[in-house]
């Protein structure tokens, strides 16, 4: 390598440091209330060179769809233009809303002249509820939406809800039962392609009050319920009623729909007279995949000073597992009204998605993070999947593969959920092999980084893991791979833990350095950064830079947006052979760029040369501002 290199027209001794300029910085301003500057990305197309700036709260309060601004890097002014992508996001074959979808919270390159942004809070309506699967938008070189797509499709399948009511003599008074039914029905989205309801009443025998196909509107159904008389009878044949309902209620001639989820609610105030058939009746319900809720009304027992233990045990045996989610009891008939809303919450994911289990992809927020691998696979983090354990969605072309919960459950050690796997995603290269990486900053409270591969059948195999060293540090929330010597092999992986606390109890932040050998990570220490006596959130953003000092090695910039009383600081670190020097070569204070700067370094991009001098340039996001440094 030569002893001197040409830098901006000057011969500089090899290895000597020089500064990223601040006096010639170009500062773009946007609406701070929209979180303008949350993300930044350099972009080049046939029209020129641009700085794309994410503004995920763009829109009115309560309707923050988010958007992207394009800022002219090389033009004479410092103006930015909104792309208005938020108005083009509709998915034609699903019922959806666009409120608070947060477009612009993620930006990533796809091809040379296209990019993608996602709105992880995009909501899809299922029944009477809204879920957050997330949406992504591919944007053309002309800054127009090519198409919007939902990485995780929810099957908002219809639900057939069968209500089985005890109408025996001991139920008293009857009117609270009617009020309970009305309130429950009022909270349901009833329709031929949504929820259908049928009601049976029993005592000695069982009969339909109405079937699934009896009424065409909620109003007519509510009128029928209001006029429903108590059946009466001196026996309580609960299990005969359940058997009758399971055999006849869901038939096509009764309005039952193929593929609809079968749900049964059983309400009774007394021990059954036919408990001998219980086991076979419940087994038949299980075989038919009928999800069962049971409600024990204890009014008769309270009025007559009788121990309700036997009734409670019986009604618990009717409920689907887990019992605590599917069983209720109330002190009297009047208290039924109080649990109508709670019952609706308990069947929340059944009514919308046809599942009687814990949340799967209903709150996936796919697109929370994104990365395109060298093999044209787009990795999309889905932090809310599986009860916020999180997962990763792999997209190639029109195909989307969602990694199942079992792929990572052993390493997440996620007894209390909320590991947030997919908070960050990236990949590592080793010759023709590519390893995929995902961060889970809340796994086991200390955070986790997972290196894995996926075979041709879609099965994931764990290659390596690294855990954080401090509870609450958010280790793994930021990932940055670096091929230092540019030989096509990833040399190091930098991992941010921006909430790492110093001994002075300040959120100093920490950036770990791991050497990479064929997908295996080995600890190489951590970057030296801000002082330990103030909050900094060092490592909240990390970006690879091709080569700032023209020594042939790739470099790194790291943001500390809370440092200097939240004005923010960006640090520059030089690459060296196959690693990164732990001591920074430059500290760029946001205050020196603009006296009104806040959160300078919250986002970074140093991927390209924007002014044509062959040296990469650094783009920095701040609160309400985006800065271009040369």
XYZ file of C-alpha atoms in Angstrom:
630
model
C 0.000 0.000 0.000
C 1.431 3.474 -0.846
C 2.885 5.656 1.906
C 0.633 8.555 0.890
C -2.929 8.764 -0.367
C -4.778 11.503 -2.219
C -7.532 13.052 -0.097
C -9.609 15.907 -1.522
C -6.646 16.951 -3.665
C -4.047 16.746 -0.879
C -1.327 14.185 -0.285
C -1.716 12.957 3.308
C 0.678 10.548 5.067
C -0.837 7.056 5.225
C -2.820 6.409 8.441
C -2.970 10.085 9.489
C -6.453 11.049 10.667
C -8.511 13.819 9.143
C -11.856 15.201 10.128
C -15.342 14.876 8.746
C -16.302 18.443 7.934
C -18.862 20.320 10.015
C -18.557 23.897 8.760
C -19.981 22.960 5.370
C -22.742 20.789 6.779
C -26.105 20.943 5.081
C -28.972 21.012 7.573
C -32.502 20.093 6.512
C -35.385 20.940 8.819
C -38.777 19.293 9.046
C -41.710 18.987 11.434
C -40.310 17.890 14.786
C -43.768 16.837 15.945
C -43.754 14.307 13.089
C -40.409 12.911 14.331
C -38.697 14.115 11.157
C -35.163 12.689 11.297
C -36.119 9.404 12.940
C -34.444 7.559 10.050
C -32.105 8.699 7.270
C -30.947 6.965 4.114
C -28.781 8.096 1.217
C -30.333 7.440 -2.186
C -29.243 7.896 -5.786
C -31.433 7.684 -8.864
C -31.559 9.022 -12.427
C -32.629 12.425 -11.068
C -29.680 12.910 -8.755
C -28.582 12.294 -5.197
C -30.929 12.532 -2.263
C -31.249 12.163 1.449
C -34.393 10.262 2.418
C -35.734 11.188 5.843
C -38.311 9.206 7.770
C -41.102 11.022 9.570
C -43.135 8.240 11.228
C -45.604 10.502 13.044
C -46.552 12.449 9.944
C -50.248 13.240 10.001
C -52.725 14.604 12.490
C -52.826 13.422 16.125
C -54.631 10.104 16.281
C -54.024 9.534 12.572
C -50.248 9.444 12.279
C -49.681 7.351 9.211
C -46.076 8.432 8.743
C -44.234 9.407 5.581
C -40.878 9.938 3.851
C -39.256 13.194 2.760
C -36.724 13.507 -0.051
C -34.082 16.179 0.461
C -31.996 17.525 -2.420
C -28.359 16.957 -1.415
C -26.618 18.730 -4.279
C -29.064 21.565 -4.902
C -28.475 25.134 -3.741
C -31.098 25.158 -0.992
C -31.962 22.890 1.900
C -35.543 22.010 1.070
C -37.283 18.668 1.490
C -40.420 17.372 -0.207
C -42.903 14.953 1.300
C -43.480 11.850 -0.849
C -47.061 11.357 0.413
C -46.671 7.591 0.502
C -49.116 7.468 3.398
C -52.019 8.143 1.042
C -51.159 5.235 -1.256
C -51.156 2.408 1.288
C -54.271 0.295 0.893
C -54.529 -3.459 0.754
C -57.442 -4.309 -1.491
C -58.290 -7.775 -0.186
C -58.240 -7.133 3.560
C -60.272 -4.853 5.753
C -57.760 -2.373 7.091
C -57.214 1.048 8.585
C -54.175 3.296 8.300
C -54.215 5.088 11.635
C -50.793 5.416 13.286
C -49.038 2.981 10.973
C -45.659 4.794 11.330
C -44.388 4.697 7.764
C -40.810 5.928 7.694
C -39.790 4.304 10.962
C -37.695 1.924 8.839
C -35.855 2.525 5.545
C -33.768 0.065 3.559
C -32.371 -0.271 0.025
C -33.769 -3.025 -2.171
C -32.147 -2.559 -5.578
C -29.926 0.185 -6.949
C -32.855 2.518 -7.535
C -35.632 1.212 -5.286
C -36.089 1.226 -1.547
C -38.569 0.017 1.018
C -40.201 1.511 4.049
C -42.509 -0.167 6.527
C -45.264 0.875 8.890
C -45.168 -1.695 11.714
C -48.269 -0.217 13.370
C -50.494 -0.641 10.299
C -53.762 -2.105 11.550
C -55.993 -4.754 10.051
C -59.550 -5.141 11.171
C -60.735 -8.610 12.135
C -64.278 -8.766 13.336
C -64.750 -6.013 15.893
C -61.051 -5.826 16.780
C -57.926 -4.332 15.292
C -54.601 -6.113 15.047
C -51.146 -4.838 14.064
C -49.557 -7.150 11.476
C -47.589 -4.320 9.830
C -47.291 -3.211 6.219
C -44.362 -2.478 3.887
C -44.162 -0.317 0.769
C -41.724 -0.717 -2.105
C -40.867 2.664 -3.620
C -39.669 3.201 -7.193
C -36.816 5.343 -8.489
C -39.475 7.962 -9.292
C -40.420 8.103 -5.580
C -43.814 6.548 -6.165
C -45.283 3.525 -4.449
C -44.802 0.378 -6.520
C -46.941 -1.720 -4.221
C -47.851 -2.142 -0.587
C -47.851 -5.580 0.958
C -48.595 -7.225 4.277
C -45.749 -9.595 5.255
C -47.987 -11.387 7.766
C -51.525 -12.070 6.595
C -54.159 -12.633 9.258
C -56.882 -15.084 8.444
C -59.894 -13.283 9.859
C -61.959 -16.397 9.599
C -65.651 -16.367 10.552
C -66.804 -17.520 13.983
C -69.950 -19.506 14.753
C -70.829 -18.720 18.382
C -73.287 -21.080 20.092
C -74.763 -19.890 23.419
C -76.263 -22.629 25.610
C -78.446 -21.218 28.420
C -79.747 -22.935 31.516
C -83.437 -21.980 31.723
C -84.395 -24.220 34.645
C -86.556 -23.080 37.552
C -83.599 -22.173 39.767
C -82.505 -19.348 37.445
C -83.978 -16.211 39.003
C -84.512 -13.505 38.049
C -84.551 -14.056 34.274
C -84.182 -10.474 33.116
C -80.453 -10.132 34.033
C -79.782 -13.148 31.786
C -81.437 -11.302 28.902
C -79.427 -8.148 29.656
C -76.217 -10.204 29.630
C -77.083 -11.703 26.249
C -77.882 -8.312 24.762
C -74.633 -6.753 25.926
C -72.592 -9.698 24.648
C -74.255 -9.543 21.221
C -73.921 -5.765 20.989
C -70.124 -6.104 21.246
C -69.864 -8.616 18.386
C -69.392 -7.904 14.680
C -72.308 -9.952 13.391
C -72.687 -10.736 9.708
C -72.700 -13.545 7.120
C -68.908 -13.353 6.699
C -68.137 -12.383 10.299
C -69.616 -13.709 13.545
C -72.842 -15.702 13.584
C -74.752 -16.416 16.781
C -77.182 -19.165 17.723
C -78.930 -19.557 21.099
C -80.289 -22.695 22.784
C -82.087 -22.981 26.082
C -82.332 -26.107 28.200
C -83.687 -27.580 31.418
C -85.115 -31.094 31.112
C -84.767 -30.990 27.330
C -83.023 -28.632 24.885
C -84.414 -26.482 22.084
C -83.234 -23.753 19.712
C -84.219 -20.179 20.442
C -82.751 -19.311 17.056
C -80.177 -20.750 14.662
C -77.202 -19.166 12.924
C -79.285 -18.489 9.822
C -82.448 -17.309 11.573
C -81.799 -13.563 11.424
C -80.113 -11.357 8.869
C -79.199 -8.455 11.154
C -77.997 -7.751 14.660
C -81.062 -5.623 15.340
C -83.516 -8.452 14.622
C -81.421 -10.820 16.713
C -81.420 -8.402 19.672
C -85.183 -8.069 19.376
C -85.553 -11.850 19.505
C -83.348 -12.056 22.613
C -85.347 -9.312 24.354
C -88.567 -11.307 23.878
C -87.098 -14.672 24.916
C -89.051 -16.396 27.714
C -87.516 -18.637 30.336
C -87.926 -22.324 29.473
C -88.321 -23.602 33.051
C -88.064 -27.158 34.307
C -87.131 -29.079 37.451
C -84.029 -30.746 36.038
C -80.683 -29.408 34.726
C -79.438 -31.666 31.941
C -76.390 -29.622 31.083
C -74.359 -32.279 29.272
C -77.306 -33.427 27.182
C -77.658 -29.796 26.108
C -73.966 -29.540 25.226
C -74.195 -32.780 23.225
C -77.295 -31.528 21.408
C -75.552 -28.250 20.592
C -72.371 -29.914 19.344
C -74.318 -32.337 17.117
C -76.917 -29.985 15.606
C -76.004 -26.315 16.047
C -73.059 -26.244 13.638
C -74.715 -28.192 10.778
C -75.087 -26.444 7.390
C -78.889 -26.597 7.654
C -78.583 -24.615 10.903
C -76.365 -22.044 9.216
C -73.022 -23.485 10.283
C -70.199 -22.532 7.923
C -67.398 -24.846 6.786
C -64.090 -23.519 8.081
C -65.674 -21.252 10.681
C -64.325 -21.444 14.220
C -66.754 -23.186 16.555
C -67.252 -21.498 19.915
C -69.703 -22.448 22.663
C -70.673 -20.469 25.785
C -72.462 -22.491 28.491
C -74.299 -20.669 31.301
C -75.709 -22.670 34.240
C -76.677 -22.119 37.860
C -76.871 -25.698 39.074
C -75.227 -29.090 39.187
C -76.236 -31.250 36.256
C -78.493 -34.289 36.506
C -76.630 -36.073 33.708
C -72.978 -35.790 34.725
C -72.461 -39.467 33.942
C -72.150 -38.591 30.228
C -69.773 -35.670 30.842
C -66.538 -37.281 29.712
C -67.869 -38.577 26.406
C -69.642 -35.271 25.671
C -66.527 -33.173 26.334
C -64.397 -35.624 24.311
C -66.783 -35.200 21.368
C -66.490 -31.404 21.635
C -62.711 -31.697 21.615
C -62.875 -33.891 18.513
C -65.023 -31.268 16.778
C -62.577 -28.533 17.918
C -65.252 -26.566 19.732
C -63.783 -23.914 22.021
C -65.885 -23.790 25.186
C -66.460 -21.013 27.724
C -68.440 -21.800 30.862
C -70.116 -19.482 33.361
C -71.295 -20.672 36.768
C -74.087 -18.536 38.269
C -73.995 -18.969 42.055
C -77.180 -17.084 42.938
C -79.248 -20.170 43.863
C -76.441 -21.441 46.099
C -76.040 -18.076 47.824
C -79.767 -17.680 48.402
C -80.009 -21.149 49.960
C -76.659 -21.103 51.779
C -75.310 -24.096 49.802
C -71.606 -24.749 49.168
C -71.064 -24.223 45.377
C -67.837 -26.247 45.227
C -69.363 -29.136 43.241
C -70.966 -26.780 40.694
C -67.730 -24.860 40.251
C -65.762 -28.066 39.662
C -68.317 -29.225 37.119
C -68.378 -25.957 35.202
C -64.575 -25.827 35.184
C -64.558 -29.260 33.557
C -66.691 -27.903 30.714
C -64.301 -25.041 29.905
C -61.525 -25.437 27.349
C -57.911 -25.314 28.478
C -56.458 -23.245 29.936
C -59.326 -23.158 32.396
C -58.471 -19.723 33.806
C -59.115 -18.163 30.387
C -62.350 -19.979 29.661
C -64.160 -20.256 33.007
C -66.119 -17.566 34.895
C -68.369 -17.510 37.926
C -70.658 -14.767 39.219
C -72.318 -14.387 42.592
C -75.807 -13.891 41.183
C -77.777 -13.522 37.954
C -77.527 -9.715 38.219
C -73.715 -9.961 38.034
C -73.775 -11.576 34.600
C -73.922 -8.149 33.012
C -70.622 -7.231 34.645
C -68.708 -10.005 32.906
C -70.127 -9.531 29.403
C -67.281 -7.215 28.391
C -64.686 -9.417 30.079
C -66.004 -12.448 28.226
C -65.653 -10.461 25.011
C -62.018 -9.751 25.871
C -61.363 -13.413 26.571
C -62.655 -14.453 23.151
C -60.824 -11.485 21.616
C -58.556 -13.508 19.346
C -61.178 -16.147 18.593
C -63.667 -13.695 17.155
C -61.057 -12.023 15.001
C -58.759 -14.805 13.929
C -60.369 -18.135 14.524
C -57.925 -19.182 17.243
C -58.560 -20.052 20.839
C -54.921 -19.845 21.861
C -52.381 -17.217 22.807
C -51.589 -14.488 20.313
C -49.531 -15.603 17.343
C -49.051 -13.028 14.562
C -51.918 -10.704 15.483
C -49.548 -8.022 16.803
C -46.470 -9.029 14.789
C -45.552 -5.479 13.676
C -43.629 -6.964 10.753
C -41.252 -4.412 9.288
C -40.123 -3.063 12.647
C -36.654 -3.711 11.204
C -35.515 -4.778 7.738
C -32.411 -5.872 5.886
C -31.762 -7.233 2.402
C -29.177 -10.000 2.237
C -26.736 -10.534 -0.613
C -28.962 -13.391 -1.777
C -31.922 -11.050 -2.295
C -33.787 -12.225 0.775
C -35.457 -9.414 2.718
C -35.437 -10.007 6.461
C -38.299 -8.325 8.304
C -38.297 -8.195 12.089
C -41.674 -8.942 13.678
C -41.193 -8.005 17.341
C -44.814 -8.573 18.390
C -45.147 -12.136 17.117
C -45.988 -14.972 19.521
C -46.961 -12.795 22.458
C -44.079 -10.368 21.780
C -41.471 -13.103 21.800
C -40.826 -11.933 18.263
C -39.648 -13.619 15.090
C -38.266 -12.901 11.620
C -40.124 -12.997 8.303
C -38.106 -13.902 5.205
C -39.323 -12.487 1.907
C -38.088 -13.577 -1.501
C -40.127 -12.380 -4.432
C -43.775 -12.966 -3.592
C -43.055 -15.597 -0.950
C -43.083 -14.908 2.773
C -41.754 -17.429 5.279
C -42.475 -16.762 8.948
C -40.079 -18.511 11.297
C -42.164 -20.473 13.822
C -42.062 -19.883 17.547
C -40.295 -23.184 18.152
C -37.323 -22.068 16.003
C -36.041 -19.829 18.809
C -37.999 -20.760 21.944
C -35.179 -22.726 23.578
C -32.539 -20.013 23.250
C -34.861 -17.126 24.122
C -35.605 -18.646 27.524
C -38.732 -16.585 27.193
C -40.980 -17.628 30.064
C -42.543 -14.201 30.371
C -42.580 -13.358 26.646
C -41.510 -9.940 25.365
C -38.054 -10.903 24.091
C -38.682 -8.675 21.015
C -36.732 -10.906 18.631
C -36.480 -9.061 15.310
C -35.929 -5.655 16.895
C -32.879 -5.594 14.608
C -31.866 -7.863 11.713
C -28.790 -8.200 9.503
C -26.556 -10.827 7.860
C -22.933 -11.995 7.903
C -21.009 -13.255 4.874
C -18.443 -16.037 4.768
C -17.644 -16.915 1.160
C -20.767 -18.408 -0.416
C -22.357 -18.906 2.994
C -24.543 -16.224 4.523
C -25.523 -16.222 8.161
C -28.625 -14.384 9.358
C -28.656 -12.376 12.581
C -31.493 -11.093 14.749
C -31.462 -9.099 17.967
C -33.789 -9.731 20.909
C -33.036 -6.852 23.322
C -35.401 -8.020 26.082
C -34.592 -11.739 26.025
C -33.915 -12.888 29.567
C -33.860 -9.149 30.415
C -30.219 -8.770 29.331
C -30.723 -9.035 25.571
C -29.608 -11.589 23.012
C -28.097 -11.787 19.524
C -28.868 -14.902 17.481
C -26.886 -16.094 14.449
C -28.772 -18.678 12.388
C -29.209 -20.272 8.967
C -32.297 -21.427 7.103
C -32.214 -24.534 4.901
C -34.105 -25.190 1.676
C -37.104 -26.496 3.600
C -37.349 -23.327 5.704
C -35.974 -24.910 8.882
C -33.859 -22.595 11.032
C -30.664 -23.792 12.707
C -28.939 -21.772 15.422
C -25.272 -21.144 14.660
C -24.308 -18.998 17.652
C -25.698 -16.686 20.332
C -24.349 -13.865 22.469
C -26.052 -12.488 25.559
C -25.840 -9.008 27.032
C -24.149 -8.379 30.344
C -26.564 -5.973 32.025
C -30.301 -6.122 32.664
C -32.243 -3.502 30.733
C -29.346 -2.437 28.498
C -31.197 -3.365 25.275
C -28.237 -5.358 24.037
C -28.992 -6.416 20.463
C -31.308 -3.543 19.602
C -28.769 -2.309 17.009
C -26.614 -4.522 14.746
C -23.898 -3.466 12.320
C -21.755 -5.990 10.391
C -18.503 -4.805 8.820
C -16.245 -6.264 6.145
C -13.193 -4.277 7.213
C -10.717 -5.337 4.510
C -13.354 -5.620 1.749
C -12.634 -9.243 0.832
C -16.287 -10.321 0.856
C -16.108 -11.830 4.341
C -17.672 -10.170 7.376
C -14.895 -9.470 9.880
C -16.761 -7.969 12.822
C -20.242 -7.431 14.173
C -20.940 -4.358 16.298
C -23.825 -4.706 18.743
C -25.446 -1.731 20.412
C -26.717 -1.694 23.995
C -27.822 1.964 24.131
C -29.380 1.797 27.606
C -26.329 0.332 29.304
C -25.987 2.031 32.695
C -22.687 3.377 33.937
C -21.612 3.095 37.564
C -22.931 6.637 37.974
C -26.410 5.318 37.032
C -26.461 7.132 33.720
C -27.618 5.639 30.412
C -24.216 5.912 28.857
C -24.748 3.136 26.326
C -22.272 0.577 25.087
C -21.163 -0.835 21.726
C -19.741 -4.357 21.798
C -17.271 -5.557 19.182
C -17.378 -9.215 18.101
C -15.000 -10.871 15.676
C -16.797 -13.135 13.184
C -15.386 -16.494 12.089
C -17.689 -18.567 9.907
C -20.749 -17.329 11.790
C -19.245 -17.701 15.260
C -18.933 -14.530 17.358
C -16.033 -13.895 19.741
C -15.852 -10.954 22.124
C -13.265 -8.328 21.210
C -14.173 -5.728 23.820
C -16.176 -2.559 23.300
C -15.759 0.857 21.713
C -14.608 3.700 23.900
C -17.171 6.456 23.840
C -18.900 9.044 26.010
C -18.179 9.934 29.580
C -19.835 7.787 32.242
C -21.287 10.800 34.058
C -24.081 11.720 31.652
C -26.852 10.067 29.675
C -25.753 9.450 26.084
C -27.487 6.338 24.666
C -24.266 5.609 22.813
C -24.972 2.940 20.198
C -28.561 3.920 19.462
C -27.456 4.105 15.812
C -24.445 2.464 14.153
C -23.530 2.646 10.473
C -20.758 1.143 8.366
C -18.838 3.586 6.163
C -16.899 2.283 3.113
C -13.627 4.146 3.857
C -13.404 7.606 5.394
C -9.622 8.007 5.572
C -8.766 6.151 2.340
C -6.527 3.617 4.033
C -8.314 0.737 2.327
C -10.358 -0.303 5.357
C -14.042 0.198 6.103
C -14.955 2.440 9.036
C -17.842 2.951 11.470
C -19.870 5.852 12.855
C -21.841 5.605 16.103
C -24.546 7.915 17.431
C -24.991 9.069 21.026
C -28.147 11.216 20.711
C -28.583 12.030 24.422
C -25.019 13.150 25.032
C -24.285 16.836 25.646
C -27.671 17.513 27.274
C -29.548 15.702 24.480
C -27.943 17.776 21.731
C -26.250 14.602 20.529
C -22.819 13.461 19.370
C -21.550 11.220 16.556
C -18.292 9.247 16.927
C -16.053 8.023 14.099
C -14.014 4.803 14.404
C -11.489 3.619 11.816
C -11.179 0.060 10.606
C -7.797 -1.611 10.904
C -6.931 -4.819 8.975
C -9.736 -7.137 10.159
C -11.056 -5.217 13.153
C -12.100 -1.754 14.342
C -9.991 0.490 16.541
C -11.631 0.837 19.920
C -10.633 4.493 20.322
C -12.610 6.998 18.240
C -10.789 9.178 15.724
C -13.316 12.018 15.834
C -16.136 13.288 18.023
C -18.719 15.364 16.144
C -20.960 17.409 18.440
C -24.391 18.357 17.166
C -24.070 21.746 18.866
C -21.232 22.685 16.504
C -23.395 21.917 13.498
C -26.505 23.762 14.639
C -27.063 25.551 17.984
C -30.660 24.319 18.106
C -29.772 20.672 17.530
C -31.444 17.904 19.553
C -30.848 14.137 19.426
C -28.139 14.442 16.787
C -27.117 10.858 15.964
C -30.481 9.160 16.514
C -30.060 7.696 12.997
C -27.101 7.366 10.625
C -26.136 6.399 7.107
C -22.615 6.526 5.685
C -23.012 4.175 2.753
C -22.116 6.432 -0.163
C -20.323 9.379 -1.740
C -22.870 12.102 -2.427
C -20.694 14.993 -3.641
C -18.494 13.088 -6.103
C -15.117 13.460 -4.335
C -14.703 9.634 -3.971
C -14.908 9.863 -0.166
C -18.059 8.613 1.608
C -20.285 11.172 3.300
C -22.206 10.853 6.551
C -25.935 11.529 6.958
C -27.237 12.110 10.473
C -30.795 12.201 11.786
C -31.832 14.467 14.640
C -35.065 15.701 16.195
C -36.782 17.659 13.445
C -33.568 17.851 11.439
C -31.393 15.821 9.070
C -27.741 16.739 8.565
C -25.423 16.014 5.673
C -21.733 15.989 6.573
C -19.040 15.909 3.889
